[in-house]
C-alpha positions as a printed NumPy array, in Angstrom:
array([[ -0.067,  -0.038,   0.228],
       [  0.911,   4.162,   0.027],
       [  0.86 ,   6.355,   1.053],
       [  0.272,  10.082,  -0.636],
       [ -0.442,  13.91 ,   0.997],
       [ -2.183,  15.132,  -2.219],
       [ -5.188,  17.049,  -1.8  ],
       [ -7.807,  15.673,  -3.841],
       [-10.205,  17.436,  -6.106],
       [-13.709,  18.269,  -5.12 ],
       [-15.046,  20.132,  -7.646],
       [-18.55 ,  18.026,  -9.704],
       [-18.081,  17.379, -13.28 ],
       [-20.781,  20.204, -14.482],
       [-23.772,  17.895, -17.349],
       [-25.959,  20.872, -19.488],
       [-28.945,  20.226, -19.769],
       [-30.478,  19.009, -22.797],
       [-34.308,  18.08 , -23.933],
       [-35.377,  15.15 , -25.143],
       [-35.092,  14.215, -28.557],
       [-34.225,  11.096, -31.096],
       [-30.524,  11.607, -31.064],
       [-28.528,   9.801, -28.632],
       [-26.866,  12.317, -26.271],
       [-23.375,  10.369, -24.905],
       [-22.979,  13.408, -22.605],
       [-25.431,  12.625, -19.969],
       [-24.821,   8.654, -20.43 ],
       [-21.31 ,   9.232, -19.428],
       [-22.736,  10.742, -16.592],
       [-25.524,   8.092, -15.413],
       [-22.538,   5.372, -16.534],
       [-19.385,   7.16 , -14.773],
       [-18.811,   4.746, -11.008],
       [-19.988,   6.944,  -8.291],
       [-17.471,   8.988,  -7.244],
       [-18.155,   8.904,  -3.505],
       [-19.017,   5.244,  -1.949],
       [-19.011,   5.547,   1.708],
       [-18.128,   7.987,   4.715],
       [-18.19 ,   7.527,   8.164],
       [-17.393,   9.848,  11.148],
       [-14.868,   8.907,  13.774],
       [-15.914,   7.215,  16.894],
       [-14.864,  10.904,  19.656],
       [-15.527,  12.31 ,  15.938],
       [-12.011,  13.892,  15.67 ],
       [-12.041,  12.526,  11.271],
       [-14.37 ,  11.682,   8.925],
       [-13.241,   9.057,   6.97 ],
       [-14.932,   8.478,   3.375],
       [-13.859,   6.378,  -0.399],
       [-14.12 ,   7.956,  -3.351],
       [-13.3  ,   7.038,  -7.122],
       [ -9.705,   8.58 ,  -8.92 ],
       [ -9.488,   9.545, -12.083],
       [ -8.656,   6.132, -13.131],
       [-11.014,   4.116, -11.353],
       [-10.04 ,   3.254,  -8.32 ],
       [-11.174,   3.619,  -4.755],
       [ -9.443,   5.571,  -2.194],
       [ -9.887,   5.851,   1.364],
       [ -9.428,   9.785,   2.417],
       [ -9.266,  10.221,   6.423],
       [ -9.811,  14.337,   7.046],
       [ -9.083,  16.161,  10.177],
       [-12.791,  17.878,  11.339],
       [-11.235,  20.573,  13.097],
       [ -7.995,  21.283,  11.6  ],
       [-10.534,  20.999,   7.923],
       [ -7.228,  19.372,   6.571],
       [ -7.065,  16.231,   4.652],
       [ -4.476,  13.837,   7.354],
       [ -4.327,  10.603,   4.638],
       [ -5.053,   9.172,   0.811],
       [ -4.303,   5.783,   1.363],
       [ -4.961,   3.624,  -2.302],
       [ -3.429,  -0.463,  -3.491],
       [ -0.728,  -1.198,  -5.351],
       [ -1.593,  -1.657,  -8.883],
       [ -5.122,  -2.979,  -9.213],
       [ -5.854,  -2.876,  -5.582],
       [ -8.898,  -0.603,  -4.022],
       [-10.168,  -0.04 ,  -1.262],
       [-13.169,  -2.266,  -1.019],
       [-14.485,  -1.187,   2.585],
       [-13.781,   0.114,   5.697],
       [-14.534,   0.98 ,   9.444],
       [-13.542,   3.21 ,  13.128],
       [-12.141,   0.222,  15.095],
       [-11.243,   3.381,  17.587],
       [-10.806,   6.554,  17.371],
       [ -7.238,   7.01 ,  15.834],
       [ -7.637,   3.722,  14.195],
       [ -9.474,   2.316,  10.497],
       [ -9.908,  -1.268,   9.177],
       [-10.01 ,  -1.558,   5.207],
       [-10.774,  -4.481,   3.314],
       [ -8.885,  -4.474,  -0.547],
       [-10.358,  -5.721,  -3.737],
       [ -8.866,  -6.565,  -6.886],
       [ -8.934,  -6.858, -10.895],
       [ -8.24 , -10.029, -11.808],
       [ -7.243, -11.678, -14.726],
       [ -9.346, -10.958, -17.815],
       [-12.213,  -9.462, -15.273],
       [-12.869,  -6.354, -15.407],
       [-14.915,  -6.091, -12.148],
       [-12.363,  -5.968,  -9.112],
       [-13.065,  -8.314,  -6.381],
       [-12.475,  -9.373,  -2.54 ],
       [ -9.013, -10.064,  -2.067],
       [-10.293, -11.702,   1.758],
       [ -6.822,  -9.453,   2.836],
       [ -7.748,  -7.285,   6.221],
       [ -5.481,  -4.196,   6.82 ],
       [ -5.2  ,  -1.018,   9.294],
       [ -3.9  ,   1.916,   9.78 ],
       [ -3.742,   5.201,  11.609],
       [ -5.782,   7.968,  10.719],
       [ -2.501,  10.026,   9.698],
       [ -1.729,   7.204,   7.123],
       [  0.93 ,   5.503,   9.243],
       [  1.918,   2.624,  10.884],
       [  0.22 ,   0.422,   8.001],
       [ -0.176,  -3.594,   8.836],
       [ -1.562,  -6.267,   6.378],
       [ -3.217,  -8.279,   9.094],
       [ -4.612, -11.456,   7.531],
       [ -3.593, -12.929,   3.609],
       [ -0.506, -14.488,   2.24 ],
       [  0.655, -10.704,   2.179],
       [  0.373, -10.704,   6.26 ],
       [  3.557, -12.007,   8.306],
       [  2.328, -15.211,   9.048],
       [  1.264, -15.817,   5.818],
       [ -1.632, -17.977,   5.784],
       [ -3.574, -18.774,   2.549],
       [ -7.139, -17.896,   4.281],
       [ -9.625, -16.055,   3.539],
       [-10.585, -13.728,   6.911],
       [-14.007, -11.072,   7.161],
       [-14.092,  -8.723,   9.694],
       [-17.507, -10.052,  12.006],
       [-17.833,  -7.987,  14.808],
       [-16.083,  -4.821,  15.42 ],
       [-15.993,  -4.768,  19.317],
       [-17.167,  -1.153,  19.983],
       [-15.947,  -2.567,  23.868],
       [-12.231,  -3.569,  22.794],
       [-11.5  ,  -0.364,  20.822],
       [ -7.991,  -2.73 ,  20.455],
       [ -9.946,  -5.412,  18.634],
       [-11.603,  -7.135,  16.479],
       [-13.547, -10.384,  15.887],
       [-12.705, -12.153,  12.334],
       [-13.332, -15.399,  11.203],
       [-10.679, -17.2  ,   8.441],
       [-11.272, -20.158,   5.688],
       [ -9.02 , -21.935,   3.738],
       [ -8.545, -20.97 ,   0.523],
       [ -8.173, -24.438,  -1.146],
       [-10.905, -26.369,   1.033],
       [-14.356, -26.474,  -0.623],
       [-16.514, -27.457,   2.615],
       [-14.44 , -25.104,   5.36 ],
       [-15.257, -24.542,   8.524],
       [-14.71 , -20.562,  10.06 ],
       [-12.226, -20.368,  12.779],
       [-13.407, -17.196,  15.004],
       [-10.473, -14.838,  16.399],
       [ -9.751, -12.201,  17.913],
       [ -7.603,  -9.819,  16.714],
       [ -5.292,  -7.206,  17.55 ],
       [ -6.077,  -4.196,  15.107],
       [ -1.894,  -2.556,  15.916],
       [ -0.248,  -6.391,  15.262],
       [ -2.623,  -8.579,  13.734],
       [ -1.621, -11.302,  16.722],
       [ -4.683, -13.214,  17.129],
       [ -6.825, -15.195,  19.83 ],
       [ -8.396, -18.523,  18.791],
       [-12.48 , -18.081,  19.749],
       [-13.167, -21.851,  18.704],
       [-14.73 , -22.96 ,  15.167],
       [-17.923, -22.155,  13.919],
       [-19.579, -26.009,  13.98 ],
       [-21.14 , -25.232,  10.635],
       [-19.545, -26.05 ,   7.183],
       [-19.042, -22.62 ,   4.825],
       [-20.142, -25.215,   1.431],
       [-19.936, -23.914,  -2.228],
       [-22.578, -21.456,  -2.983],
       [-23.517, -20.598,   0.79 ],
       [-22.295, -18.409,   4.029],
       [-22.24 , -18.828,   7.411],
       [-23.783, -16.095,   9.787],
       [-22.345, -15.471,  13.283],
       [-23.688, -13.648,  15.918],
       [-22.289, -12.038,  18.896],
       [-23.586, -10.99 ,  21.868],
       [-23.173,  -7.553,  23.607],
       [-19.916,  -9.254,  25.555],
       [-18.211, -10.273,  22.141],
       [-19.575, -13.692,  22.6  ],
       [-20.161, -16.145,  19.409],
       [-23.777, -17.071,  20.687],
       [-25.323, -18.126,  17.344],
       [-24.636, -19.695,  13.831],
       [-26.795, -19.932,  11.199],
       [-25.352, -22.057,   7.957],
       [-27.088, -23.845,   4.96 ],
       [-26.728, -27.215,   4.115],
       [-27.245, -28.408,   0.754],
       [-27.052, -32.201,   1.534],
       [-30.274, -31.778,   2.917],
       [-31.51 , -29.773,   0.446],
       [-30.507, -26.127,   1.464],
       [-31.998, -26.785,   4.733],
       [-31.197, -23.564,   7.177],
       [-29.822, -24.601,  10.502],
       [-29.128, -22.247,  13.389],
       [-27.76 , -23.215,  16.387],
       [-26.639, -21.339,  19.716],
       [-24.533, -21.83 ,  22.91 ],
       [-24.742, -20.36 ,  26.423],
       [-21.81 , -18.179,  25.961],
       [-18.184, -18.986,  25.354],
       [-16.896, -22.613,  26.008],
       [-20.06 , -24.355,  25.764],
       [-21.393, -26.212,  23.964],
       [-23.597, -25.415,  20.5  ],
       [-26.92 , -27.339,  19.83 ],
       [-29.46 , -26.953,  17.308],
       [-31.995, -23.997,  18.101],
       [-33.802, -24.658,  14.989],
       [-33.582, -25.928,  11.194],
       [-36.365, -25.418,   8.125],
       [-36.402, -24.944,   4.714],
       [-37.167, -22.27 ,   3.177],
       [-40.696, -23.195,   1.91 ],
       [-41.868, -23.544,   5.369],
       [-40.449, -20.653,   6.658],
       [-38.304, -20.062,   9.721],
       [-36.497, -17.3  ,  11.888],
       [-33.39 , -14.818,  10.509],
       [-31.527, -13.579,  13.064],
       [-29.593, -10.159,  12.936],
       [-28.704,  -9.573,  16.475],
       [-28.683,  -9.942,  19.865],
       [-30.567,  -7.548,  22.623],
       [-28.219,  -6.296,  25.065],
       [-27.408,  -8.089,  27.719],
       [-30.109, -10.69 ,  27.348],
       [-30.147, -14.213,  25.623],
       [-32.453, -12.616,  22.569],
       [-32.384, -11.968,  19.475],
       [-33.476,  -9.861,  17.077],
       [-34.519, -11.07 ,  14.059],
       [-36.594, -11.709,  10.577],
       [-39.093, -14.527,  10.658],
       [-41.632, -15.678,   8.629],
       [-42.166, -19.412,  10.263],
       [-45.601, -17.689,  11.463],
       [-46.045, -14.596,   8.371],
       [-46.514, -14.636,   4.417],
       [-44.278, -11.993,   4.943],
       [-41.056, -11.194,   6.958],
       [-42.129,  -9.91 ,  10.588],
       [-39.924,  -8.63 ,  13.149],
       [-39.203, -11.55 ,  15.41 ],
       [-37.491, -12.085,  19.001],
       [-36.319, -15.373,  19.438],
       [-35.159, -16.764,  23.475],
       [-31.934, -18.535,  23.549],
       [-32.525, -19.818,  27.084],
       [-36.62 , -20.861,  25.63 ],
       [-36.586, -20.954,  22.13 ],
       [-39.713, -19.236,  21.45 ],
       [-39.944, -17.087,  18.967],
       [-42.138, -13.76 ,  19.572],
       [-43.104, -11.419,  16.761],
       [-43.101,  -7.59 ,  17.577],
       [-44.746,  -6.461,  14.48 ],
       [-45.48 ,  -7.415,  11.122],
       [-47.319,  -5.567,   7.752],
       [-49.359,  -7.946,   5.924],
       [-47.895,  -7.061,   2.292],
       [-44.59 ,  -7.01 ,   2.296],
       [-41.493,  -7.434,   4.289],
       [-40.261,  -5.427,   7.636],
       [-36.415,  -4.144,   8.815],
       [-35.954,  -3.229,  11.978],
       [-35.073,   0.132,  12.587],
       [-32.445,   0.374,  15.447],
       [-31.453,   2.918,  18.497],
       [-27.397,   2.868,  18.91 ],
       [-26.079,   2.917,  22.078],
       [-21.89 ,   2.603,  22.756],
       [-21.372,   1.539,  19.224],
       [-24.01 ,  -1.026,  19.207],
       [-27.047,  -1.699,  17.862],
       [-29.825,  -1.067,  21.567],
       [-32.917,  -1.23 ,  21.531],
       [-35.505,  -1.991,  18.528],
       [-37.636,   1.955,  18.116],
       [-38.991,   0.911,  15.241],
       [-39.77 ,  -0.124,  11.039],
       [-38.868,   0.737,   7.659],
       [-40.211,  -1.164,   4.846],
       [-41.891,  -0.219,   1.278],
       [-44.639,  -1.448,  -0.653],
       [-46.74 ,   0.825,  -2.625],
       [-43.774,   3.613,  -1.771],
       [-40.624,   4.225,   1.125],
       [-42.016,   4.119,   5.065],
       [-41.77 ,   3.552,   8.573],
       [-43.506,   3.519,  12.084],
       [-41.995,   3.61 ,  15.38 ],
       [-43.046,   1.902,  18.928],
       [-44.428,   3.996,  21.271],
       [-42.901,   2.274,  24.055],
       [-38.854,   2.474,  23.776],
       [-36.362,   3.559,  26.784],
       [-34.786,   5.91 ,  24.067],
       [-37.099,   8.627,  23.246],
       [-34.826,  10.971,  22.489],
       [-33.094,   8.812,  19.638],
       [-36.65 ,   7.849,  18.442],
       [-37.286,  11.312,  17.739],
       [-34.225,  12.189,  16.012],
       [-33.705,   9.741,  13.686],
       [-38.232,  10.743,  12.551],
       [-36.844,  14.212,  12.265],
       [-34.081,  13.091,   9.897],
       [-36.607,  10.51 ,   8.402],
       [-39.182,  13.814,   8.132],
       [-36.816,  16.026,   6.254],
       [-36.272,  13.822,   3.109],
       [-39.614,  12.163,   2.315],
       [-40.096,   9.515,   0.175],
       [-36.795,   8.627,   0.059],
       [-33.802,   6.152,   2.496],
       [-33.344,   7.67 ,   5.163],
       [-30.182,   5.36 ,   7.387],
       [-27.251,   6.623,   9.819],
       [-24.405,   5.512,   8.306],
       [-22.573,   5.606,  11.581],
       [-21.828,   8.365,  14.632],
       [-20.246,   9.483,  17.33 ],
       [-19.791,   7.33 ,  20.962],
       [-21.869,   9.803,  22.129],
       [-24.395,   9.774,  19.354],
       [-23.673,  13.705,  19.246],
       [-22.454,  13.545,  15.686],
       [-24.329,  11.579,  13.051],
       [-23.052,  10.9  ,   9.435],
       [-26.636,  10.389,   7.227],
       [-26.693,   8.789,   4.043],
       [-29.86 ,   9.998,   2.009],
       [-31.049,   8.392,  -1.696],
       [-33.925,   7.051,  -3.964],
       [-34.816,   5.371,  -7.055],
       [-35.112,   9.014,  -7.857],
       [-31.58 ,  10.8  ,  -6.371],
       [-28.352,   9.52 ,  -6.068],
       [-26.817,   9.392,  -2.467],
       [-26.044,  11.721,  -0.668],
       [-23.947,  11.878,   2.742],
       [-24.781,  14.611,   5.77 ],
       [-23.453,  15.229,   8.975],
       [-25.883,  16.011,  11.922],
       [-24.257,  17.958,  14.892],
       [-27.272,  17.538,  17.319],
       [-25.37 ,  19.885,  19.852],
       [-25.738,  22.801,  17.266],
       [-29.344,  21.364,  15.62 ],
       [-26.997,  21.758,  12.184],
       [-27.641,  19.638,   8.91 ],
       [-23.841,  19.459,   6.6  ],
       [-23.902,  17.815,   3.157],
       [-20.047,  16.676,   2.975],
       [-20.323,  14.686,  -0.041],
       [-22.402,  13.108,  -2.893],
       [-22.036,  10.049,  -4.913],
       [-22.974,  11.64 ,  -8.22 ],
       [-22.35 ,  15.145,  -8.015],
       [-22.227,  15.628, -11.805],
       [-25.892,  14.888, -11.609],
       [-26.273,  17.882,  -9.502],
       [-28.886,  20.682, -10.918],
       [-30.063,  18.308, -13.403],
       [-33.682,  17.491, -13.84 ],
       [-34.063,  13.284, -13.878],
       [-36.621,  11.939, -14.89 ],
       [-39.458,  10.646, -12.33 ],
       [-39.783,   6.987, -10.858],
       [-43.254,   6.565,  -8.948],
       [-45.2  ,   3.203,  -8.374],
       [-48.058,   2.014,  -9.495],
       [-50.601,  -1.182,  -8.906],
       [-52.1  ,  -3.619, -11.709],
       [-54.146,  -6.392, -11.239],
       [-53.125,  -9.621, -12.81 ],
       [-54.77 , -11.912, -15.109],
       [-55.321, -14.224, -11.938],
       [-56.23 , -11.742,  -9.976],
       [-53.126, -10.588,  -8.278],
       [-51.462,  -6.913,  -6.958],
       [-48.632,  -6.859,  -8.972],
       [-46.577,  -3.985,  -7.774],
       [-44.115,  -1.786, -10.568],
       [-42.174,   1.139, -11.112],
       [-43.01 ,   3.239, -14.035],
       [-40.855,   6.454, -14.925],
       [-41.69 ,   8.14 , -17.834],
       [-39.81 ,  10.6  , -19.728],
       [-39.325,  14.823, -18.487],
       [-41.532,  17.19 , -20.553],
       [-43.599,  14.805, -22.268],
       [-47.25 ,  14.064, -21.488],
       [-47.541,  10.52 , -20.515],
       [-50.02 ,   9.68 , -23.376],
       [-49.125,   7.07 , -26.393],
       [-45.688,   7.434, -24.884],
       [-43.041,   4.611, -26.634],
       [-42.356,   2.049, -23.598],
       [-39.897,  -0.528, -23.346],
       [-40.785,  -3.257, -20.59 ],
       [-37.584,  -3.546, -18.573],
       [-37.985,  -6.762, -15.969],
       [-35.43 ,  -7.503, -12.78 ],
       [-32.805,  -9.991, -12.736],
       [-32.847, -12.554,  -9.983],
       [-35.626, -13.468,  -9.984],
       [-36.667, -14.883,  -7.026],
       [-35.811, -12.71 ,  -3.722],
       [-35.008,  -9.045,  -5.471],
       [-37.457,  -6.688,  -6.539],
       [-36.892,  -3.038,  -8.119],
       [-37.534,  -0.722,  -5.4  ],
       [-37.941,   2.922,  -4.665],
       [-34.68 ,   2.532,  -2.642],
       [-31.984,   3.327,  -4.704],
       [-31.576,   4.805,  -8.68 ],
       [-31.275,   2.442, -11.769],
       [-29.299,   4.141, -14.611],
       [-31.036,   1.915, -17.126],
       [-34.21 ,   3.238, -16.52 ],
       [-33.456,   6.876, -16.22 ],
       [-30.997,   6.557, -19.018],
       [-33.644,   5.666, -21.752],
       [-36.606,   7.64 , -19.872],
       [-34.137,  10.716, -20.766],
       [-34.492,   9.883, -24.307],
       [-37.886,   9.358, -24.519],
       [-39.667,   6.19 , -23.65 ],
       [-41.386,   5.118, -20.803],
       [-40.073,   2.296, -18.643],
       [-42.536,   0.118, -17.176],
       [-40.423,  -2.021, -13.776],
       [-42.808,  -4.715, -12.893],
       [-42.312,  -6.836,  -9.238],
       [-43.613, -10.098, -11.075],
       [-44.63 , -13.554,  -9.169],
       [-41.439, -14.59 ,  -8.06 ],
       [-40.163, -11.311,  -6.683],
       [-38.92 , -10.902,  -3.241],
       [-40.294,  -8.391,  -0.251],
       [-43.659,  -9.069,  -0.998],
       [-44.071, -13.042,   1.5  ],
       [-43.007, -16.412,   0.367],
       [-46.026, -17.7  ,  -1.18 ],
       [-45.607, -14.549,  -3.619],
       [-42.226, -15.838,  -4.193],
       [-42.579, -19.369,  -4.417],
       [-45.777, -18.354,  -7.339],
       [-43.026, -18.084,  -9.512],
       [-41.163, -21.528,  -9.259],
       [-41.43 , -23.234, -12.246],
       [-43.105, -20.545, -13.999],
       [-39.696, -18.898, -15.217],
       [-41.232, -18.542, -18.727],
       [-45.171, -18.622, -18.601],
       [-46.927, -17.124, -15.302],
       [-44.494, -14.113, -14.818],
       [-44.106, -13.401, -17.835],
       [-47.677, -12.721, -17.991],
       [-47.168, -10.373, -14.923],
       [-45.049,  -8.629, -17.297],
       [-47.598,  -8.2  , -20.593],
       [-49.938,  -7.609, -17.978],
       [-48.352,  -4.304, -17.155],
       [-48.083,  -3.596, -20.655],
       [-51.575,  -3.411, -21.288],
       [-52.476,  -2.294, -17.923],
       [-50.561,   1.2  , -19.467],
       [-51.742,   0.689, -22.891],
       [-55.114,   0.554, -21.574],
       [-54.265,   4.046, -19.261],
       [-53.499,   5.271, -22.702],
       [-49.927,   6.106, -21.142],
       [-48.16 ,   2.932, -23.736],
       [-48.589,   3.228, -27.334],
       [-49.471,  -0.589, -28.16 ],
       [-47.294,   0.023, -31.36 ],
       [-44.467,   0.624, -29.922],
       [-43.379,  -1.464, -27.301],
       [-39.997,  -3.006, -26.817],
       [-38.433,  -5.151, -24.08 ],
       [-35.356,  -4.864, -22.515],
       [-33.605,  -7.087, -19.563],
       [-30.568,  -8.193, -17.904],
       [-29.983, -11.873, -15.963],
       [-33.231, -13.486, -15.749],
       [-34.501, -10.144, -17.612],
       [-32.452, -10.961, -20.127],
       [-34.587, -14.706, -20.134],
       [-37.825, -12.928, -19.891],
       [-36.766, -10.302, -22.415],
       [-36.799, -13.159, -25.728],
       [-39.456, -15.258, -23.889],
       [-42.235, -12.037, -23.705],
       [-40.932, -11.312, -27.494],
       [-42.323, -15.638, -27.984],
       [-45.144, -15.071, -25.755],
       [-46.47 , -12.548, -27.393],
       [-44.738, -11.733, -31.195],
       [-47.236,  -9.455, -32.352],
       [-46.59 ,  -7.156, -28.895],
       [-42.863,  -6.309, -28.969],
       [-41.249,  -4.445, -31.916],
       [-37.58 ,  -5.549, -30.635],
       [-35.865,  -7.124, -27.603],
       [-32.736,  -6.663, -26.104],
       [-31.307,  -9.188, -23.723],
       [-28.139,  -8.504, -21.732],
       [-26.249, -11.803, -20.456],
       [-29.377, -13.499, -20.049],
       [-30.542, -17.084, -19.826],
       [-31.696, -18.53 , -22.917],
       [-31.484, -22.441, -22.254],
       [-32.468, -23.547, -18.886],
       [-31.351, -26.947, -19.501],
       [-27.817, -25.557, -20.225],
       [-27.701, -23.757, -16.461],
       [-27.619, -27.377, -15.433],
       [-23.803, -27.766, -17.272],
       [-22.607, -24.252, -17.05 ],
       [-22.276, -21.873, -14.634],
       [-21.187, -20.776, -10.745],
       [-24.831, -22.27 ,  -9.806],
       [-24.539, -25.827, -11.038],
       [-21.089, -26.278,  -9.667],
       [-22.151, -26.787,  -6.372],
       [-24.858, -28.956,  -4.775],
       [-26.28 , -25.426,  -3.313],
       [-26.647, -24.175,  -6.581],
       [-28.375, -27.41 ,  -7.747],
       [-30.49 , -27.446,  -5.647],
       [-31.876, -24.559,  -6.073],
       [-32.441, -25.318,  -9.962],
       [-34.53 , -28.292,  -8.944],
       [-36.689, -25.607,  -6.915],
       [-37.347, -23.342,  -9.602],
       [-36.934, -24.573, -12.469],
       [-39.457, -27.193, -14.258],
       [-38.346, -30.492, -13.166],
       [-37.683, -32.018, -16.184],
       [-35.739, -31.905, -19.27 ],
       [-38.353, -31.535, -21.399],
       [-40.403, -28.594, -19.312],
       [-37.962, -26.635, -18.886],
       [-37.325, -26.661, -22.923],
       [-40.896, -25.699, -23.519],
       [-39.487, -22.579, -21.603],
       [-36.008, -21.873, -22.567],
       [-35.967, -19.433, -25.39 ],
       [-33.336, -21.109, -27.438],
       [-35.484, -24.135, -28.575],
       [-38.548, -21.278, -29.267],
       [-37.411, -18.809, -31.399],
       [-39.509, -20.231, -34.458],
       [-42.037, -18.253, -32.813],
       [-40.34 , -14.932, -32.506],
       [-41.105, -12.165, -35.196],
       [-39.54 ,  -8.934, -32.96 ],
       [-35.611,  -8.544, -34.028],
       [-33.118,  -9.039, -31.081],
       [-30.185,  -6.803, -29.335],
       [-27.693,  -9.722, -27.868],
       [-25.747,  -8.529, -25.239],
       [-22.884, -10.47 , -24.048],
       [-19.634, -10.782, -21.579],
       [-17.122, -12.946, -22.127],
       [-16.171, -13.187, -18.517],
       [-19.472, -14.154, -17.21 ],
       [-19.332, -17.045, -14.776],
       [-23.214, -17.163, -13.816],
       [-24.513, -16.917, -17.431],
       [-21.927, -18.281, -19.886],
       [-21.382, -16.244, -22.887],
       [-22.853, -20.562, -24.207],
       [-26.214, -19.156, -23.55 ],
       [-25.356, -15.883, -25.912],
       [-23.733, -17.831, -28.701],
       [-26.529, -20.679, -29.247],
       [-29.392, -17.627, -29.372],
       [-26.78 , -16.4  , -32.094],
       [-26.296, -18.797, -34.104],
       [-30.184, -20.117, -33.932],
       [-31.091, -16.365, -34.836],
       [-28.879, -16.947, -37.561],
       [-29.977, -19.752, -39.148],
       [-33.241, -18.573, -39.316],
       [-31.95 , -15.917, -40.73 ],
       [-33.807, -14.197, -37.927],
       [-32.92 , -10.503, -38.114],
       [-30.154,  -9.786, -35.176],
       [-27.436,  -7.601, -33.661],
       [-24.666,  -8.371, -31.299],
       [-22.407,  -6.782, -28.719],
       [-19.547,  -8.82 , -27.585],
       [-16.94 ,  -7.516, -24.189],
       [-14.528, -10.072, -23.421],
       [-13.116,  -8.46 , -19.793],
       [-16.934,  -8.024, -18.73 ],
       [-18.619, -10.338, -16.367],
       [-22.305, -10.753, -15.752],
       [-23.289,  -7.281, -16.247],
       [-20.684,  -4.624, -17.721],
       [-18.543,  -2.655, -15.031],
       [-16.483,  -0.246, -17.259],
       [-18.418,   2.814, -17.676],
       [-16.941,   3.27 , -21.761],
       [-18.688,  -0.361, -22.388],
       [-22.16 ,   0.861, -20.859],
       [-21.867,   4.123, -23.158],
       [-21.551,   1.725, -25.809],
       [-23.966,  -0.414, -24.883],
       [-26.439,   2.249, -23.992],
       [-25.168,   3.782, -27.317],
       [-26.591,   0.804, -29.939],
       [-29.527,   0.164, -27.598],
       [-30.833,   3.7  , -28.146],
       [-30.354,   3.191, -31.761],
       [-31.555,  -0.319, -32.139],
       [-35.446,   0.92 , -30.263],
       [-35.293,   4.348, -32.596],
       [-35.288,   2.184, -35.534],
       [-38.028,   0.045, -33.91 ],
       [-40.162,   2.413, -32.009],
       [-38.927,   5.911, -32.297],
       [-40.922,   8.936, -33.578]])
């Protein structure tokens, strides 16, 4: 690692206000494609320093530390060569913990190195704490489990072997100055391929609960607990996803109670508390239609009390409990949320006494911004913006809509409309999300694809079709084995809803998506050949049988269990729902976009679809980037992708 005292330029890049028209607005595309300048901001425990990750002109992520009282930069730290800072946190008021990511081989997107680094706020005393470049030289992947605010000189980590396919996790308390470790035992669950093991500590820094997935039992979730340090582990619960169960988040301070999300007693995920001493679960709050997430107060650097819940249904919303102890903190959070209506508001970090806080605010219509809130001065000061070059630009507005599917389900969707045009007889792009299960299109963060298309005059529909996450287990399971049937119907029904409302012109509709969305785009054109005038598939799945043969999902037993759960049970059923086997039904021209380093959906899917279209002399276009993975990472590649997509859409449904 290297240290530099150079001052970073903080001036925003100016973006001209552009009017809508048929031409491709390249400068605007570059603004949307450019990676966020500021990624994260955190304040030190005593409030002396701010640390922030930001990108330089070459695209590398740096860590900058500023002295708040002196208003000066103390240090700028970056990795060697193609390394970037991936994450960071204050271990104490003077020392920072970091992880790094590195561009590897031909892959354009950086991947975590599995190493943990530490340094002082001024950039001194830099130490590689774990991994092959550390003093012990062990080839192990390490991750921080807890920052142990009650012990400012140490953190809790786990390590696992780089070489084992089914490793156990070893827990250690590690000094943040030297990297010296003290064993805290082995987690009695394996980290099988494509699964994670979760470790929950109590307020004394003792591991009390672990959760893992057993692929040998059809991906059964297994939860173990123990009554204290050096006590025996025992099974708390085990369940299959279709049965619902408890997902631990954290232990409530000074108790044997674990706060979690649970659908064991409800269809949606409720806020629940599990008592380890009795194994009894108590539901605190639930929403009948959507999942909840807890809003916590913070005390002495740890989450302390559940003061409310956040959820998204017809928009971003919250509610708060009346009978809380820390009423002052609850009022503070409610005041911040009220300051930014319709946006996602989170406390990113705070001083140990909670007098100064870093607040992160973002939404589907606004990139993230960071503010410093001083409770004593009652002052909220903007300090950084993720994409300052979009400040002052009127971004097309995204709103929520609800429509009925043909079999009576309520389908929630996002609708983005172009600026300066009446919402009448607009050309429409259907944009289904990837995943597909457990994923949802949210009002909480901006989708650059939707905004770019709307900037060029198109209405954009993003339906949360059956199978999407956040609307309950039953809604998600309705999509299982129906990737190419009823899930597609939900998308078509959304298009027809906009046609009926006279928002969309039925003669000017195209469909575009990535990953599962790429599959859905081509499958929509197969099922509704007269509706869609063009199709764009980006890193899409086009052969469901091939999913069992290639890609990182099928390489692991957990992934194969997932495919068995969500895809048709036999080869014949998968063939019936595979675009590659039904291209004869297509009428619309197809644009195929693929990355050559994609391990989730290997390039063979795109090649097979291209060859099938070529054999039938069906019109198609092709864009291939050798070093890109599952989605394009480099801004210039996304600019090129959008330029060619927009020309394609203009040709087929433009004015």
